[in-house]
Amino acid sequence: MARKGITRRLFAGAALASIPVASMVQAQPARRRVVVVGGGFGGAAAARHLRLADASIDVTMIEPKSEFQTCPFSNYVLAGFKTMADITHGYGALTGRHGVTHVRDMAAAIDPAAKTVRTAGGQTIAYDRLVVSPGIDMRWGALPGYDEAASAVLPHAWQAGPQTTLLRAQLEAMPDGGVVVMSIPGNPFRCPPGPYERISMIAHYLKKSKPRSKIVALDSKDAFSKQGLFQDAWKELYGPMIEWVPLGQDGKVVQAIPGEKTLVSEFGQRHRGDVVNVIPPQMAGRIARDAGLAATEGAMAGWCPVDPFTFESTRAKDIHVIGDASIAGAMPKSGFAASSQAKFVARAIAASLAGGPQEAPVYANTCYSLVAPDYGISVADIFRATPNGIVAVQGAGGVSPRTPKDAAQFRDQEAHYAEGWYASATKEIWGS
Ligand SMILES: Cc1cc2nc3c(=O)[nH]c(=O)nc-3n(C[C@H](O)[C@H](O)[C@H](O)COP(=O)(O)OP(=O)(O)OC[C@H]3O[C@@H](n4cnc5c(N)ncnc54)[C@H](O)[C@@H]3O)c2cc1C
């Protein structure tokens, strides 16, 4: 048997030796290259799931950071019952077990014709398919008086990291009896229920540590996600501590005066805060806009139109835009949505590169919010693609009931589910 094996190997070796080197090189199928811009919810999930779908694809993720801090649960850091370490995730599993190449740099330019990405550090990286998930940029100056320098005084904390730490420090330094003023933008923006969870989490902290304090939340809208549930809970848990001022009651902020820690409303009311949290209007991350992937006019200017069936940019072939930067119809700008899009797009790219059939997309979102550490509420939806955009499947989702049986136990259980969601979502993206 052994002799036979040796003979076969020798024969194979001899046969290969007679093939010219050039034709051997040609015989190797070219490795397919997918580049992913961004290592957040959309990008890191896409990179991982591309490798899971087809380990023969070279996946390069361009992301300047060495670790990622999640916006989900950052409101709990503000409340003081989670730490920045709790919301920080490294890329070790992606680069180790999953074999993703992490280029620690900013993507500076995309050339859709040459199919290359140039990094700020000067590398040019070629791709067969590109996934762009750069998240959001603030629209500095869209709210007069609120630019990047102003955010050092009036933090937005809408990208987790130093801004979260700054807002937390300001809340800790505020005297009992102080006023927290918040400004909430009009749609669309990252995480529709996020501002209302933040109001709740700040109220939770103040109730415990500075009970004579107050929150004034100035809103550019009259309605918001999970509104009934939030407002019921605010009344029950925080009473007069929270004043929510809708658009119809002059809630829209039209000017920020950082030097006076003051926000001015449409009809000229001035709101001075001891702590002022401005959540400004937003748009797709710069690389997507610079690459011409974003709409330039209309209500969705600054966000990236995509084919609802593939998330391929309608403006550039072989480039998929996912996550907050994309215009995803009824899907909210959430981490859950971004990773749901990422998983589908990863499988679709792998199938397309292998010449296989495409599956029909089904996307999902679930969003938990805490109103107190033992009081959770949620909304869940399933989405499907139509030629007119992505729509929610009627009857497939739902929100927490307003008056459940055994309410305290029900809300407490939802708070546990929120923890479970975060643990599994982050493990599935960044974990081992
Ligand atoms: C307070 C708050 C609470 C939230 N809570 C929840 C929640 O409970 N559940 C939920 O599902 N969602 C939640 N979200 C929303 C969620 O954070 C976002 O929807 C999600 O992060 C979007 O994913 P993304 O990939 O589009 O962007 P991100 O996750 O922000 O990732 C973008 C990444 O791209 C990188 N990047 C940007 N430009 C470049 C470039 N040129 N080159 C290379 N890299 C680049 C950035 O460094 C960043 O790491 C919350 C948001 C906020 C603000």
CSV table of N, CA and C in Angstrom, one decimal, residues 253-356:
chain,number,residue,atom,x,y,z
A,253,VAL,N,-35.1,73.0,19.0
A,253,VAL,CA,-33.9,73.9,19.3
A,253,VAL,C,-33.4,74.4,18.0
A,254,VAL,N,-33.1,75.7,17.9
A,254,VAL,CA,-32.6,76.3,16.6
A,254,VAL,C,-31.2,77.0,16.8
A,255,GLN,N,-30.8,77.0,18.1
A,255,GLN,CA,-29.4,77.6,18.3
A,255,GLN,C,-28.8,77.1,19.6
A,256,ALA,N,-27.5,76.9,19.5
A,256,ALA,CA,-26.8,76.5,20.8
A,256,ALA,C,-25.8,77.6,21.1
A,257,ILE,N,-25.7,78.0,22.4
A,257,ILE,CA,-24.8,79.0,22.8
A,257,ILE,C,-23.9,78.3,23.9
A,258,PRO,N,-22.8,77.7,23.4
A,258,PRO,CA,-22.0,76.8,24.3
A,258,PRO,C,-21.4,77.6,25.5
A,259,GLY,N,-21.0,78.9,25.2
A,259,GLY,CA,-20.4,79.7,26.3
A,259,GLY,C,-21.4,79.9,27.5
A,260,GLU,N,-22.7,79.9,27.2
A,260,GLU,CA,-23.7,80.2,28.2
A,260,GLU,C,-24.4,78.9,28.6
A,261,LYS,N,-24.0,77.7,28.0
A,261,LYS,CA,-24.6,76.4,28.2
A,261,LYS,C,-26.2,76.6,28.0
A,262,THR,N,-26.5,77.2,26.9
A,262,THR,CA,-27.9,77.6,26.7
A,262,THR,C,-28.3,77.1,25.3
A,263,LEU,N,-29.6,76.6,25.2
A,263,LEU,CA,-30.2,76.3,23.9
A,263,LEU,C,-31.4,77.2,23.7
A,264,VAL,N,-31.5,77.6,22.4
A,264,VAL,CA,-32.6,78.6,22.1
A,264,VAL,C,-33.6,77.8,21.3
A,265,SER,N,-34.9,77.9,21.6
A,265,SER,CA,-35.9,77.2,20.8
A,265,SER,C,-36.5,78.1,19.7
A,266,GLU,N,-37.2,77.5,18.8
A,266,GLU,CA,-37.8,78.2,17.6
A,266,GLU,C,-38.4,79.5,17.9
A,267,PHE,N,-39.2,79.5,19.0
A,267,PHE,CA,-39.9,80.8,19.4
A,267,PHE,C,-39.2,81.6,20.4
A,268,GLY,N,-37.9,81.4,20.5
A,268,GLY,CA,-37.0,82.3,21.3
A,268,GLY,C,-36.9,82.0,22.8
A,269,GLN,N,-37.4,80.8,23.2
A,269,GLN,CA,-37.2,80.5,24.7
A,269,GLN,C,-35.8,80.1,24.9
A,270,ARG,N,-35.2,80.6,26.0
A,270,ARG,CA,-33.8,80.2,26.3
A,270,ARG,C,-33.8,79.2,27.4
A,271,HIS,N,-33.1,78.1,27.2
A,271,HIS,CA,-33.0,77.0,28.2
A,271,HIS,C,-31.5,76.9,28.6
A,272,ARG,N,-31.3,77.3,29.8
A,272,ARG,CA,-29.9,77.2,30.4
A,272,ARG,C,-29.8,75.9,31.2
A,273,GLY,N,-28.7,75.1,31.0
A,273,GLY,CA,-28.6,73.9,31.7
A,273,GLY,C,-27.3,73.9,32.5
A,274,ASP,N,-27.3,73.1,33.6
A,274,ASP,CA,-26.0,72.8,34.2
A,274,ASP,C,-25.2,71.8,33.4
A,275,VAL,N,-26.0,70.9,32.8
A,275,VAL,CA,-25.4,70.0,31.8
A,275,VAL,C,-26.3,70.1,30.6
A,276,VAL,N,-25.7,70.2,29.4
A,276,VAL,CA,-26.5,70.3,28.2
A,276,VAL,C,-26.0,69.2,27.2
A,277,ASN,N,-26.9,68.3,26.8
A,277,ASN,CA,-26.6,67.2,25.9
A,277,ASN,C,-27.3,67.5,24.6
A,278,VAL,N,-26.5,67.8,23.6
A,278,VAL,CA,-27.1,68.1,22.3
A,278,VAL,C,-26.9,66.9,21.4
A,279,ILE,N,-28.0,66.3,20.9
A,279,ILE,CA,-27.9,65.2,19.9
A,279,ILE,C,-28.2,65.9,18.6
A,280,PRO,N,-27.2,66.2,17.8
A,280,PRO,CA,-27.4,67.0,16.6
A,280,PRO,C,-27.9,66.2,15.4
A,281,PRO,N,-28.3,66.9,14.4
A,281,PRO,CA,-28.7,66.2,13.1
A,281,PRO,C,-27.4,65.4,12.6
A,282,GLN,N,-27.7,64.4,11.9
A,282,GLN,CA,-26.6,63.5,11.4
A,282,GLN,C,-26.7,63.1,10.0
A,283,MET,N,-25.6,62.5,9.5
A,283,MET,CA,-25.6,62.0,8.1
A,283,MET,C,-24.6,60.8,8.0
A,284,ALA,N,-24.6,60.2,6.8
A,284,ALA,CA,-23.7,59.1,6.6
A,284,ALA,C,-22.3,59.5,6.8
A,285,GLY,N,-21.5,58.5,7.3
A,285,GLY,CA,-20.0,58.8,7.5
A,285,GLY,C,-19.4,59.3,6.3
A,286,ARG,N,-18.4,60.2,6.5
A,286,ARG,CA,-17.8,61.0,5.4
A,286,ARG,C,-17.3,60.1,4.2
A,287,ILE,N,-16.7,59.0,4.4
A,287,ILE,CA,-16.1,58.2,3.3
A,287,ILE,C,-17.3,57.9,2.3
A,288,ALA,N,-18.5,57.6,2.8
A,288,ALA,CA,-19.6,57.3,1.9
A,288,ALA,C,-20.0,58.5,1.1
A,289,ARG,N,-20.0,59.6,1.8
A,289,ARG,CA,-20.4,60.9,1.1
A,289,ARG,C,-19.3,61.3,0.0
A,290,ASP,N,-18.1,61.2,0.5
A,290,ASP,CA,-17.0,61.6,-0.5
A,290,ASP,C,-16.9,60.7,-1.7
A,291,ALA,N,-17.3,59.4,-1.5
A,291,ALA,CA,-17.3,58.5,-2.6
A,291,ALA,C,-18.5,58.6,-3.5
A,292,GLY,N,-19.3,59.6,-3.2
A,292,GLY,CA,-20.5,59.8,-4.1
A,292,GLY,C,-21.6,58.8,-3.9
A,293,LEU,N,-21.6,58.1,-2.7
A,293,LEU,CA,-22.6,57.1,-2.5
A,293,LEU,C,-23.9,57.7,-1.8
A,294,ALA,N,-23.8,58.9,-1.4
A,294,ALA,CA,-25.0,59.5,-0.7
A,294,ALA,C,-25.8,60.4,-1.6
A,295,ALA,N,-27.1,60.4,-1.3
A,295,ALA,CA,-28.0,61.3,-2.0
A,295,ALA,C,-27.6,62.8,-1.7
A,296,THR,N,-27.8,63.6,-2.7
A,296,THR,CA,-27.3,65.0,-2.5
A,296,THR,C,-28.5,66.0,-2.4
A,297,GLU,N,-29.7,65.5,-2.6
A,297,GLU,CA,-30.9,66.3,-2.4
A,297,GLU,C,-32.1,65.6,-1.9
A,298,GLY,N,-33.1,66.3,-1.5
A,298,GLY,CA,-34.3,65.7,-0.9
A,298,GLY,C,-34.2,65.4,0.5
A,299,ALA,N,-35.2,64.8,1.1
A,299,ALA,CA,-35.3,64.6,2.6
A,299,ALA,C,-34.2,63.7,3.0
A,300,MET,N,-33.7,62.8,2.2
A,300,MET,CA,-32.7,61.8,2.6
A,300,MET,C,-31.3,62.2,2.1
A,301,ALA,N,-31.1,63.5,1.8
A,301,ALA,CA,-29.8,64.0,1.4
A,301,ALA,C,-28.8,63.6,2.5
A,302,GLY,N,-27.6,63.1,2.1
A,302,GLY,CA,-26.6,62.8,3.1
A,302,GLY,C,-26.6,61.3,3.5
A,303,TRP,N,-27.6,60.6,3.1
A,303,TRP,CA,-27.7,59.2,3.4
A,303,TRP,C,-27.6,58.4,2.1
A,304,CYS,N,-27.3,57.1,2.1
A,304,CYS,CA,-26.9,56.4,0.9
A,304,CYS,C,-28.1,55.5,0.4
A,305,PRO,N,-28.6,55.7,-0.8
A,305,PRO,CA,-29.6,54.9,-1.4
A,305,PRO,C,-29.0,53.5,-1.8
A,306,VAL,N,-29.8,52.5,-1.5
A,306,VAL,CA,-29.3,51.1,-1.9
A,306,VAL,C,-30.5,50.3,-2.5
A,307,ASP,N,-30.1,49.3,-3.2
A,307,ASP,CA,-31.1,48.3,-3.7
A,307,ASP,C,-31.6,47.5,-2.5
A,308,PRO,N,-32.9,47.5,-2.2
A,308,PRO,CA,-33.5,46.9,-1.0
A,308,PRO,C,-33.2,45.4,-1.0
A,309,PHE,N,-33.0,44.8,-2.2
A,309,PHE,CA,-32.8,43.3,-2.2
A,309,PHE,C,-31.3,42.9,-2.0
A,310,THR,N,-30.4,43.8,-2.1
A,310,THR,CA,-29.0,43.5,-2.0
A,310,THR,C,-28.1,44.4,-1.2
A,311,PHE,N,-28.7,45.6,-0.9
A,311,PHE,CA,-27.9,46.7,-0.2
A,311,PHE,C,-26.7,47.2,-1.1
A,312,GLU,N,-26.8,46.8,-2.4
A,312,GLU,CA,-25.8,47.4,-3.3
A,312,GLU,C,-26.2,48.8,-3.5
A,313,SER,N,-25.2,49.7,-3.5
A,313,SER,CA,-25.4,51.1,-3.8
A,313,SER,C,-26.1,51.3,-5.1
A,314,THR,N,-27.1,52.2,-5.2
A,314,THR,CA,-27.7,52.5,-6.5
A,314,THR,C,-26.8,53.4,-7.3
A,315,ARG,N,-25.7,53.9,-6.6
A,315,ARG,CA,-24.8,54.8,-7.3
A,315,ARG,C,-23.5,54.2,-7.7
A,316,ALA,N,-23.1,53.0,-7.3
A,316,ALA,CA,-21.8,52.4,-7.6
A,316,ALA,C,-22.0,50.9,-7.6
A,317,LYS,N,-21.5,50.3,-8.7
A,317,LYS,CA,-21.6,48.8,-8.8
A,317,LYS,C,-20.6,48.2,-7.8
A,318,ASP,N,-21.0,47.0,-7.3
A,318,ASP,CA,-20.1,46.2,-6.4
A,318,ASP,C,-19.8,46.8,-5.1
A,319,ILE,N,-20.5,47.9,-4.8
A,319,ILE,CA,-20.3,48.5,-3.4
A,319,ILE,C,-21.6,48.4,-2.7
A,320,HIS,N,-21.5,47.8,-1.5
A,320,HIS,CA,-22.7,47.6,-0.7
A,320,HIS,C,-22.6,48.5,0.5
A,321,VAL,N,-23.7,49.3,0.8
A,321,VAL,CA,-23.6,50.2,1.9
A,321,VAL,C,-24.6,49.7,2.9
A,322,ILE,N,-24.2,49.4,4.2
A,322,ILE,CA,-25.1,48.9,5.2
A,322,ILE,C,-25.0,49.7,6.4
A,323,GLY,N,-25.9,49.4,7.4
A,323,GLY,CA,-25.9,50.1,8.7
A,323,GLY,C,-26.5,51.5,8.6
A,324,ASP,N,-26.1,52.3,9.6
A,324,ASP,CA,-26.8,53.7,9.7
A,324,ASP,C,-26.6,54.5,8.4
A,325,ALA,N,-25.5,54.3,7.7
A,325,ALA,CA,-25.3,55.2,6.5
A,325,ALA,C,-26.3,54.9,5.4
A,326,SER,N,-26.9,53.8,5.4
A,326,SER,CA,-27.8,53.4,4.3
A,326,SER,C,-29.2,53.9,4.5
A,327,ILE,N,-29.9,54.0,3.4
A,327,ILE,CA,-31.4,54.3,3.4
A,327,ILE,C,-32.1,53.0,3.3
A,328,ALA,N,-32.5,52.5,4.5
A,328,ALA,CA,-33.0,51.1,4.5
A,328,ALA,C,-34.5,51.1,4.8
A,329,GLY,N,-35.3,52.0,4.2
A,329,GLY,CA,-36.7,52.0,4.3
A,329,GLY,C,-37.2,52.0,5.7
A,330,ALA,N,-38.0,51.0,6.0
A,330,ALA,CA,-38.7,51.0,7.4
A,330,ALA,C,-37.7,50.5,8.5
A,331,MET,N,-36.5,50.1,8.1
A,331,MET,CA,-35.6,49.6,9.1
A,331,MET,C,-35.0,50.8,9.9
A,332,PRO,N,-35.0,50.7,11.2
A,332,PRO,CA,-34.4,51.8,12.0
A,332,PRO,C,-32.8,51.8,11.9
A,333,LYS,N,-32.2,52.9,12.2
A,333,LYS,CA,-30.8,52.9,12.3
A,333,LYS,C,-30.3,52.3,13.6
A,334,SER,N,-30.2,51.0,13.7
A,334,SER,CA,-29.8,50.3,14.9
A,334,SER,C,-28.7,49.4,14.7
A,335,GLY,N,-28.0,49.0,15.8
A,335,GLY,CA,-27.0,48.0,15.7
A,335,GLY,C,-27.5,46.6,15.3
A,336,PHE,N,-28.7,46.3,15.8
A,336,PHE,CA,-29.3,45.0,15.4
A,336,PHE,C,-29.6,45.0,13.9
A,337,ALA,N,-30.2,46.1,13.4
A,337,ALA,CA,-30.5,46.2,12.0
A,337,ALA,C,-29.2,46.1,11.2
A,338,ALA,N,-28.2,46.8,11.6
A,338,ALA,CA,-26.9,46.9,10.8
A,338,ALA,C,-26.3,45.4,10.7
A,339,SER,N,-26.4,44.7,11.9
A,339,SER,CA,-25.8,43.3,11.8
A,339,SER,C,-26.7,42.4,11.0
A,340,SER,N,-28.0,42.6,11.1
A,340,SER,CA,-28.9,41.8,10.2
A,340,SER,C,-28.6,42.0,8.8
A,341,GLN,N,-28.4,43.3,8.4
A,341,GLN,CA,-28.1,43.6,7.0
A,341,GLN,C,-26.7,43.0,6.6
A,342,ALA,N,-25.8,43.1,7.6
A,342,ALA,CA,-24.4,42.6,7.3
A,342,ALA,C,-24.4,41.1,7.0
A,343,LYS,N,-25.2,40.3,7.8
A,343,LYS,CA,-25.2,38.9,7.7
A,343,LYS,C,-25.8,38.5,6.3
A,344,PHE,N,-26.9,39.2,5.9
A,344,PHE,CA,-27.5,38.9,4.6
A,344,PHE,C,-26.5,39.2,3.5
A,345,VAL,N,-25.9,40.4,3.6
A,345,VAL,CA,-25.1,40.9,2.5
A,345,VAL,C,-23.8,40.0,2.4
A,346,ALA,N,-23.3,39.5,3.5
A,346,ALA,CA,-22.1,38.6,3.5
A,346,ALA,C,-22.5,37.4,2.7
A,347,ARG,N,-23.6,36.8,3.0
A,347,ARG,CA,-24.0,35.5,2.3
A,347,ARG,C,-24.3,35.8,0.9
A,348,ALA,N,-24.9,37.0,0.6
A,348,ALA,CA,-25.2,37.3,-0.8
A,348,ALA,C,-23.9,37.5,-1.6
A,349,ILE,N,-22.9,38.2,-1.0
A,349,ILE,CA,-21.7,38.4,-1.7
A,349,ILE,C,-21.0,37.1,-2.0
A,350,ALA,N,-20.9,36.3,-0.9
A,350,ALA,CA,-20.2,35.0,-1.1
A,350,ALA,C,-20.9,34.2,-2.2
A,351,ALA,N,-22.3,34.2,-2.2
A,351,ALA,CA,-23.0,33.4,-3.2
A,351,ALA,C,-22.7,33.9,-4.6
A,352,SER,N,-22.7,35.3,-4.7
A,352,SER,CA,-22.5,35.9,-6.0
A,352,SER,C,-21.1,35.7,-6.5
A,353,LEU,N,-20.1,35.7,-5.6
A,353,LEU,CA,-18.7,35.5,-6.1
A,353,LEU,C,-18.5,34.0,-6.5
A,354,ALA,N,-19.3,33.1,-5.9
A,354,ALA,CA,-19.2,31.7,-6.2
A,354,ALA,C,-20.1,31.4,-7.4
A,355,GLY,N,-20.8,32.3,-7.9
A,355,GLY,CA,-21.7,32.1,-9.0
A,355,GLY,C,-23.0,31.3,-8.6
A,356,GLY,N,-23.3,31.3,-7.3
A,356,GLY,CA,-24.4,30.5,-6.8
A,356,GLY,C,-25.7,31.4,-6.8
